[in-house]
mmCIF file of C-alpha atoms and ligand atoms in Angstrom:
data_model
loop_
_atom_site.group_PDB
_atom_site.id
_atom_site.type_symbol
_atom_site.label_atom_id
_atom_site.label_comp_id
_atom_site.label_asym_id
_atom_site.label_seq_id
_atom_site.Cartn_x
_atom_site.Cartn_y
_atom_site.Cartn_z
ATOM 1 C CA MET A 1 -38.298 -25.883 -46.454
ATOM 2 C CA GLU A 2 -36.800 -28.830 -44.300
ATOM 3 C CA LYS A 3 -38.788 -31.803 -44.077
ATOM 4 C CA SER A 4 -37.357 -33.495 -40.579
ATOM 5 C CA PRO A 5 -38.090 -31.535 -37.895
ATOM 6 C CA ILE A 6 -35.511 -28.951 -36.574
ATOM 7 C CA LEU A 7 -34.722 -30.138 -33.401
ATOM 8 C CA ILE A 8 -34.225 -27.322 -30.419
ATOM 9 C CA GLY A 9 -32.558 -28.073 -26.985
ATOM 10 C CA ASN A 10 -31.447 -25.475 -24.112
ATOM 11 C CA ASP A 11 -30.713 -25.311 -20.853
ATOM 12 C CA HIS A 12 -32.115 -22.295 -18.053
ATOM 13 C CA GLY A 13 -29.669 -19.636 -19.752
ATOM 14 C CA GLY A 14 -31.476 -20.612 -23.329
ATOM 15 C CA TYR A 15 -34.733 -20.685 -22.200
ATOM 16 C CA THR A 16 -36.728 -17.895 -22.838
ATOM 17 C CA LEU A 17 -34.390 -17.053 -26.166
ATOM 18 C CA LYS A 18 -35.454 -20.477 -27.370
ATOM 19 C CA VAL A 19 -39.287 -19.828 -26.335
ATOM 20 C CA THR A 20 -38.848 -16.699 -29.142
ATOM 21 C CA ILE A 21 -36.891 -18.802 -31.751
ATOM 22 C CA VAL A 22 -39.752 -22.173 -31.515
ATOM 23 C CA ALA A 23 -42.679 -19.017 -31.971
ATOM 24 C CA HIS A 24 -40.983 -17.566 -34.952
ATOM 25 C CA LEU A 25 -39.825 -20.718 -36.859
ATOM 26 C CA ARG A 26 -43.230 -22.202 -36.535
ATOM 27 C CA GLU A 27 -44.782 -19.087 -37.714
ATOM 28 C CA GLN A 28 -42.587 -19.320 -40.678
ATOM 29 C CA GLY A 29 -44.010 -23.226 -41.016
ATOM 30 C CA TYR A 30 -40.735 -25.168 -40.242
ATOM 31 C CA PRO A 31 -41.356 -27.992 -38.069
ATOM 32 C CA ILE A 32 -40.062 -28.321 -35.098
ATOM 33 C CA GLU A 33 -39.022 -30.581 -32.259
ATOM 34 C CA ASP A 34 -38.671 -28.940 -28.710
ATOM 35 C CA VAL A 35 -36.412 -31.223 -26.463
ATOM 36 C CA GLY A 36 -36.268 -29.103 -23.875
ATOM 37 C CA SER A 37 -35.887 -27.612 -20.996
ATOM 38 C CA HIS A 38 -39.377 -26.377 -20.676
ATOM 39 C CA SER A 39 -38.876 -23.724 -17.905
ATOM 40 C CA GLU A 40 -35.706 -21.568 -16.141
ATOM 41 C CA ALA A 41 -35.149 -23.931 -13.531
ATOM 42 C CA ILE A 42 -31.545 -24.793 -13.043
ATOM 43 C CA VAL A 43 -30.784 -27.542 -15.804
ATOM 44 C CA ARG A 44 -27.304 -29.647 -17.083
ATOM 45 C CA TYR A 45 -27.146 -28.655 -20.381
ATOM 46 C CA PRO A 46 -25.381 -31.944 -21.682
ATOM 47 C CA TYR A 47 -28.455 -33.947 -21.304
ATOM 48 C CA TYR A 48 -30.568 -31.170 -23.849
ATOM 49 C CA GLY A 49 -27.324 -31.135 -26.176
ATOM 50 C CA ALA A 50 -26.995 -34.681 -26.107
ATOM 51 C CA ALA A 51 -30.647 -35.163 -27.310
ATOM 52 C CA VAL A 52 -30.095 -32.884 -30.351
ATOM 53 C CA ALA A 53 -26.271 -34.447 -31.510
ATOM 54 C CA SER A 54 -27.235 -37.654 -30.855
ATOM 55 C CA ALA A 55 -30.495 -37.261 -33.506
ATOM 56 C CA ILE A 56 -28.018 -35.705 -36.057
ATOM 57 C CA ALA A 57 -25.741 -37.891 -35.720
ATOM 58 C CA SER A 58 -27.649 -40.789 -35.799
ATOM 59 C CA GLY A 59 -29.177 -39.856 -39.245
ATOM 60 C CA ARG A 60 -32.658 -39.045 -37.125
ATOM 61 C CA ALA A 61 -32.735 -35.202 -38.052
ATOM 62 C CA SER A 62 -30.852 -33.075 -40.310
ATOM 63 C CA ARG A 63 -30.586 -29.825 -38.313
ATOM 64 C CA GLY A 64 -30.597 -28.266 -34.452
ATOM 65 C CA ILE A 65 -30.352 -25.409 -32.820
ATOM 66 C CA LEU A 66 -28.957 -25.447 -29.321
ATOM 67 C CA ILE A 67 -29.120 -22.610 -26.889
ATOM 68 C CA CYS A 68 -27.590 -22.120 -23.667
ATOM 69 C CA SER A 69 -25.798 -18.935 -21.524
ATOM 70 C CA THR A 70 -22.953 -18.499 -24.180
ATOM 71 C CA GLY A 71 -23.370 -21.223 -26.421
ATOM 72 C CA ILE A 72 -20.029 -22.203 -25.625
ATOM 73 C CA GLY A 73 -20.858 -25.700 -23.571
ATOM 74 C CA MET A 74 -23.511 -26.645 -25.790
ATOM 75 C CA SER A 75 -21.332 -26.507 -29.147
ATOM 76 C CA ILE A 76 -18.458 -28.272 -27.170
ATOM 77 C CA LEU A 77 -20.753 -31.163 -26.358
ATOM 78 C CA ALA A 78 -22.422 -31.044 -30.060
ATOM 79 C CA ASN A 79 -18.792 -31.166 -31.378
ATOM 80 C CA LYS A 80 -18.407 -34.392 -29.695
ATOM 81 C CA TYR A 81 -20.446 -36.273 -31.876
ATOM 82 C CA LYS A 82 -19.757 -37.996 -34.751
ATOM 83 C CA GLY A 83 -21.234 -35.880 -38.283
ATOM 84 C CA VAL A 84 -21.908 -32.729 -36.140
ATOM 85 C CA ARG A 85 -20.551 -29.622 -37.322
ATOM 86 C CA ALA A 86 -21.864 -27.283 -34.490
ATOM 87 C CA ALA A 87 -21.231 -23.354 -35.162
ATOM 88 C CA LEU A 88 -21.623 -20.684 -32.247
ATOM 89 C CA CYS A 89 -22.714 -17.982 -33.835
ATOM 90 C CA SER A 90 -23.216 -14.429 -32.665
ATOM 91 C CA SER A 91 -23.388 -12.569 -35.890
ATOM 92 C CA SER A 92 -25.557 -12.931 -38.775
ATOM 93 C CA TYR A 93 -22.702 -13.075 -41.008
ATOM 94 C CA GLN A 94 -21.368 -16.149 -39.170
ATOM 95 C CA ALA A 95 -24.484 -18.064 -39.320
ATOM 96 C CA LYS A 96 -24.129 -17.088 -43.068
ATOM 97 C CA MET A 97 -20.536 -17.850 -43.802
ATOM 98 C CA THR A 98 -21.191 -21.134 -41.797
ATOM 99 C CA SER A 99 -24.009 -22.948 -43.841
ATOM 100 C CA ALA A 100 -22.431 -21.767 -46.921
ATOM 101 C CA HIS A 101 -18.527 -23.146 -46.026
ATOM 102 C CA ASN A 102 -19.122 -25.370 -43.136
ATOM 103 C CA ASP A 103 -22.369 -26.978 -43.895
ATOM 104 C CA SER A 104 -22.705 -26.761 -40.448
ATOM 105 C CA ASN A 105 -26.011 -28.970 -39.040
ATOM 106 C CA ILE A 106 -26.226 -27.671 -35.227
ATOM 107 C CA LEU A 107 -26.369 -23.718 -34.570
ATOM 108 C CA CYS A 108 -25.496 -22.723 -30.911
ATOM 109 C CA LEU A 109 -26.230 -20.016 -29.623
ATOM 110 C CA GLY A 110 -25.987 -17.814 -26.422
ATOM 111 C CA GLY A 111 -29.243 -17.053 -24.639
ATOM 112 C CA ARG A 112 -27.717 -14.321 -22.718
ATOM 113 C CA CYS A 113 -25.090 -12.912 -25.081
ATOM 114 C CA ILE A 114 -27.239 -11.601 -28.210
ATOM 115 C CA GLY A 115 -30.510 -9.701 -28.510
ATOM 116 C CA VAL A 116 -33.632 -11.170 -29.776
ATOM 117 C CA PHE A 117 -34.143 -9.608 -33.001
ATOM 118 C CA GLU A 118 -29.803 -10.491 -34.323
ATOM 119 C CA ALA A 119 -31.056 -13.550 -32.582
ATOM 120 C CA ILE A 120 -33.751 -14.329 -35.088
ATOM 121 C CA ASP A 121 -32.213 -12.464 -38.157
ATOM 122 C CA LEU A 122 -29.600 -15.168 -37.309
ATOM 123 C CA VAL A 123 -31.120 -17.962 -37.312
ATOM 124 C CA ASN A 124 -32.664 -16.734 -40.595
ATOM 125 C CA ASN A 125 -29.696 -16.943 -42.103
ATOM 126 C CA TRP A 126 -28.663 -20.411 -41.096
ATOM 127 C CA LEU A 127 -31.579 -21.780 -41.929
ATOM 128 C CA GLN A 128 -31.945 -20.113 -45.752
ATOM 129 C CA THR A 129 -28.217 -20.217 -47.076
ATOM 130 C CA PRO A 130 -27.422 -23.175 -48.988
ATOM 131 C CA TYR A 131 -24.188 -25.147 -48.637
ATOM 132 C CA GLU A 132 -21.937 -23.817 -51.432
ATOM 133 C CA GLY A 133 -19.859 -27.268 -51.830
ATOM 134 C CA GLY A 134 -17.145 -26.987 -54.335
ATOM 135 C CA ARG A 135 -13.477 -26.149 -52.730
ATOM 136 C CA HIS A 136 -15.424 -26.384 -49.303
ATOM 137 C CA ASP A 137 -15.740 -30.486 -49.701
ATOM 138 C CA ILE A 138 -12.239 -30.644 -49.753
ATOM 139 C CA SER A 139 -12.432 -29.126 -45.616
ATOM 140 C CA LEU A 140 -15.220 -31.172 -45.278
ATOM 141 C CA GLY A 141 -13.544 -34.390 -46.208
ATOM 142 C CA LEU A 142 -10.460 -33.859 -43.931
ATOM 143 C CA ILE A 143 -12.625 -32.950 -41.425
ATOM 144 C CA GLY A 144 -14.410 -36.589 -41.783
ATOM 145 C CA GLU A 145 -11.173 -38.385 -42.225
ATOM 146 C CA ALA A 146 -10.515 -36.897 -38.519
ATOM 147 C CA GLU A 147 -13.497 -37.860 -37.040
ATOM 148 C CA ALA A 148 -13.195 -42.017 -38.630
ATOM 149 C CA VAL A 149 -9.638 -41.849 -37.009
ATOM 150 C CA ASN A 150 -10.973 -40.490 -33.373
ATOM 151 C CA PHE A 151 -14.242 -41.109 -32.858
ATOM 152 C CA SER A 152 -16.613 -44.378 -31.801
ATOM 153 C CA GLU A 153 -19.643 -45.476 -33.730
ATOM 154 C CA ASN A 154 -21.767 -45.095 -30.598
ATOM 155 C CA HIS A 155 -23.553 -41.752 -29.086
ATOM 156 C CA TRP A 156 -23.824 -40.840 -25.734
ATOM 157 C CA MET A 157 -27.901 -40.591 -25.209
ATOM 158 C CA PRO A 158 -28.712 -39.993 -21.576
ATOM 159 C CA GLU A 159 -32.642 -40.154 -20.190
ATOM 160 C CA LEU A 160 -33.397 -36.781 -20.111
ATOM 161 C CA PRO A 161 -33.923 -36.011 -16.505
ATOM 162 C CA GLU A 162 -37.116 -35.035 -14.618
ATOM 163 C CA GLU A 163 -37.459 -31.412 -14.678
ATOM 164 C CA LYS A 164 -38.502 -29.795 -11.140
HETATM 165 C C1 RB5 B 201 -25.454 -22.344 -16.946
HETATM 166 O O1 RB5 B 201 -25.234 -21.775 -15.959
HETATM 167 C C2 RB5 B 201 -24.458 -21.963 -18.089
HETATM 168 O O2 RB5 B 201 -22.742 -22.586 -17.572
HETATM 169 C C3 RB5 B 201 -24.319 -22.846 -19.512
HETATM 170 O O3 RB5 B 201 -25.578 -22.085 -19.669
HETATM 171 C C4 RB5 B 201 -23.783 -22.534 -20.415
HETATM 172 O O4 RB5 B 201 -23.279 -21.444 -21.102
HETATM 173 C C5 RB5 B 201 -22.399 -23.373 -20.871
HETATM 174 O O5 RB5 B 201 -21.492 -23.174 -21.303
#
């Protein structure tokens, strides 16, 4: 079981699925920190993605979930943070494999792309599958090399805008 809270962020396109996933994970006993947004009002997803991705990059949290309409914008944003390995998944198989092989620390979902039952099964698989290590450490080491050259030490962490 996770010790640090799982951070979860969304925009208007991910709000409905977020509510279901938060309820499911809390029922399972996972500590959850919901950074918003908190309604279907139109918001800009990079703010919420940044709140989660910067917490992972700074070491304040070890895992997060980001949901927008497609999951694509959130995954693009999250992977701009050092140390973040964000995986956009639409199947339980992908979720299992990205934990086992990529040790992904953010799961991105498309709130308007997958059904609720598939999403819950996918999240369960992602959280419950351990990283295999071994030969996969080589690839993660290479990603780390790329980050060391490409990224600065600072994290973009804007103030969340006021929701209407
Ligand atoms: C918002 O309409 C939409 O662009 C966003 O939810 C996300 O899917 C972007 O990738």
